[in-house]
Amino acid sequence: MGKRLIKEVPTSSLPRERMEIYGAEALSDQELLAILLRTGQHPYSVMSIAGNLLKTFGGLASLRQATLHELEEIRGIGRVKAIEIKALIELGRRIQTDHERAAPPVRTSYELAQQLILEMKDHKQEHLVCIYLGSV
């Protein structure tokens, strides 16, 4: 796995510097994750750890489902980094939920389905939901 030292990487290629220059939208999932992880763990660079996380879990969507124990099994991810990753994922979920709460009222079955999918997609077991409809 990547044993290249950060000192050996051109400054313009480092994730934090690229974000300052080009903005967050220009960065890959791996680069964004590397910024949040902050440091690697000898002999692995932060970029290789971020890449390994994404590869192991099949991307950000599946990373969201990872348990603390599963995260800690990744080389370079200890207890603290695993907790930080889970906290970050929860913050992202809450941001999305807050955004949805501020959305206009649901007017169609499609809008209702989209809202329920966003709210329930992370549940690991089946849930029964009752929806009461009223006229406006």
CSV table of C-alpha atoms in Angstrom, one decimal:
chain,number,residue,atom,x,y,z
A,1,MET,CA,0.0,0.0,0.0
A,2,GLY,CA,1.1,3.7,-0.5
A,3,LYS,CA,4.3,4.4,1.4
A,4,ARG,CA,4.9,7.7,-0.2
A,5,LEU,CA,5.6,10.5,2.4
A,6,ILE,CA,3.6,13.7,2.3
A,7,LYS,CA,6.8,15.6,2.0
A,8,GLU,CA,7.4,13.9,-1.3
A,9,VAL,CA,4.0,14.9,-2.8
A,10,PRO,CA,3.8,18.3,-4.6
A,11,THR,CA,1.9,20.8,-2.5
A,12,SER,CA,-0.6,21.3,-5.4
A,13,SER,CA,-1.6,17.6,-5.1
A,14,LEU,CA,-2.4,17.6,-1.4
A,15,PRO,CA,-6.1,17.5,-0.6
A,16,ARG,CA,-6.2,20.5,1.8
A,17,GLU,CA,-4.3,22.7,-0.6
A,18,ARG,CA,-6.5,21.5,-3.5
A,19,MET,CA,-9.6,22.3,-1.6
A,20,GLU,CA,-8.4,25.8,-0.8
A,21,ILE,CA,-7.6,26.4,-4.5
A,22,TYR,CA,-10.5,24.5,-6.3
A,23,GLY,CA,-13.2,24.1,-3.6
A,24,ALA,CA,-14.6,21.0,-2.0
A,25,GLU,CA,-16.6,20.1,-5.1
A,26,ALA,CA,-13.4,19.5,-7.1
A,27,LEU,CA,-12.1,16.8,-4.6
A,28,SER,CA,-12.7,13.1,-4.9
A,29,ASP,CA,-14.4,11.1,-2.1
A,30,GLN,CA,-10.9,9.8,-1.2
A,31,GLU,CA,-9.4,13.3,-0.9
A,32,LEU,CA,-12.3,14.5,1.3
A,33,LEU,CA,-12.1,11.5,3.5
A,34,ALA,CA,-8.3,12.0,3.8
A,35,ILE,CA,-8.8,15.6,4.9
A,36,LEU,CA,-11.1,14.4,7.7
A,37,LEU,CA,-8.7,11.6,8.7
A,38,ARG,CA,-5.9,14.2,9.0
A,39,THR,CA,-3.0,11.8,9.3
A,40,GLY,CA,-1.8,8.4,8.2
A,41,GLN,CA,-0.4,5.7,10.4
A,42,HIS,CA,3.1,4.4,9.6
A,43,PRO,CA,3.7,3.0,7.1
A,44,TYR,CA,0.4,4.0,5.4
A,45,SER,CA,-0.3,7.5,4.1
A,46,VAL,CA,-3.6,9.2,4.9
A,47,MET,CA,-4.5,8.9,1.2
A,48,SER,CA,-4.0,5.2,1.1
A,49,ILE,CA,-6.0,4.7,4.3
A,50,ALA,CA,-8.9,6.8,2.8
A,51,GLY,CA,-8.7,4.8,-0.4
A,52,ASN,CA,-8.7,1.5,1.4
A,53,LEU,CA,-11.8,2.5,3.4
A,54,LEU,CA,-13.7,3.4,0.3
A,55,LYS,CA,-12.5,0.2,-1.5
A,56,THR,CA,-13.3,-2.1,1.5
A,57,PHE,CA,-16.8,-0.7,2.0
A,58,GLY,CA,-17.6,-0.1,-1.7
A,59,GLY,CA,-17.9,3.7,-1.5
A,60,LEU,CA,-19.4,6.3,0.8
A,61,ALA,CA,-23.0,4.9,0.8
A,62,SER,CA,-21.8,1.6,2.2
A,63,LEU,CA,-19.3,3.2,4.5
A,64,ARG,CA,-22.3,4.8,6.2
A,65,GLN,CA,-23.4,1.3,7.3
A,66,ALA,CA,-20.1,0.3,8.8
A,67,THR,CA,-19.9,-0.4,12.5
A,68,LEU,CA,-17.2,0.9,14.8
A,69,HIS,CA,-15.7,-2.6,14.9
A,70,GLU,CA,-15.6,-2.9,11.1
A,71,LEU,CA,-13.9,0.5,10.7
A,72,GLU,CA,-11.3,-0.5,13.3
A,73,GLU,CA,-10.4,-3.6,11.3
A,74,ILE,CA,-9.0,-1.3,8.5
A,75,ARG,CA,-5.3,-0.8,8.7
A,76,GLY,CA,-4.6,2.8,9.9
A,77,ILE,CA,-8.0,3.2,11.6
A,78,GLY,CA,-8.0,3.0,15.3
A,79,ARG,CA,-10.8,3.5,17.9
A,80,VAL,CA,-10.6,7.3,17.7
A,81,LYS,CA,-10.6,7.6,13.9
A,82,ALA,CA,-13.5,5.1,13.8
A,83,ILE,CA,-15.5,7.2,16.2
A,84,GLU,CA,-14.7,10.4,14.3
A,85,ILE,CA,-15.9,8.7,11.0
A,86,LYS,CA,-19.1,7.6,12.6
A,87,ALA,CA,-19.7,11.1,14.1
A,88,LEU,CA,-19.1,12.6,10.7
A,89,ILE,CA,-21.6,10.3,9.0
A,90,GLU,CA,-24.2,11.1,11.7
A,91,LEU,CA,-23.6,14.9,11.2
A,92,GLY,CA,-24.2,14.4,7.5
A,93,ARG,CA,-27.4,12.5,8.2
A,94,ARG,CA,-28.6,15.2,10.5
A,95,ILE,CA,-27.8,17.9,8.0
A,96,GLN,CA,-29.8,16.1,5.4
A,97,THR,CA,-32.7,15.6,7.8
A,98,ASP,CA,-32.7,19.2,8.8
A,99,HIS,CA,-32.8,20.2,5.2
A,100,GLU,CA,-35.7,17.9,4.6
A,101,ARG,CA,-37.7,19.3,7.5
A,102,ALA,CA,-37.3,22.8,6.0
A,103,ALA,CA,-38.7,21.5,2.7
A,104,PRO,CA,-42.2,22.5,1.6
A,105,PRO,CA,-45.1,20.2,2.4
A,106,VAL,CA,-45.5,16.9,0.6
A,107,ARG,CA,-48.0,17.2,-2.2
A,108,THR,CA,-47.6,13.9,-4.2
A,109,SER,CA,-47.0,10.3,-3.5
A,110,TYR,CA,-43.7,10.6,-5.2
A,111,GLU,CA,-42.6,13.3,-2.8
A,112,LEU,CA,-43.7,11.3,0.1
A,113,ALA,CA,-41.8,8.2,-1.1
A,114,GLN,CA,-38.6,10.3,-1.6
A,115,GLN,CA,-38.9,11.7,1.9
A,116,LEU,CA,-39.4,8.3,3.5
A,117,ILE,CA,-36.5,6.8,1.5
A,118,LEU,CA,-34.2,9.5,2.9
A,119,GLU,CA,-35.4,9.0,6.4
A,120,MET,CA,-35.4,5.2,6.5
A,121,LYS,CA,-32.5,4.2,4.2
A,122,ASP,CA,-30.1,3.7,7.1
A,123,HIS,CA,-32.3,1.4,9.2
A,124,LYS,CA,-30.9,-2.1,9.5
A,125,GLN,CA,-34.3,-3.7,10.1
A,126,GLU,CA,-37.8,-3.4,8.8
A,127,HIS,CA,-40.0,-0.6,10.1
A,128,LEU,CA,-43.7,-0.2,9.9
A,129,VAL,CA,-44.7,3.4,9.1
A,130,CYS,CA,-48.2,4.8,9.3
A,131,ILE,CA,-49.0,7.9,7.2
A,132,TYR,CA,-52.1,10.0,8.1
A,133,LEU,CA,-53.3,12.1,5.2
A,134,GLY,CA,-55.3,15.2,5.6
A,135,SER,CA,-56.7,17.7,3.1
A,136,VAL,CA,-55.5,21.2,2.9
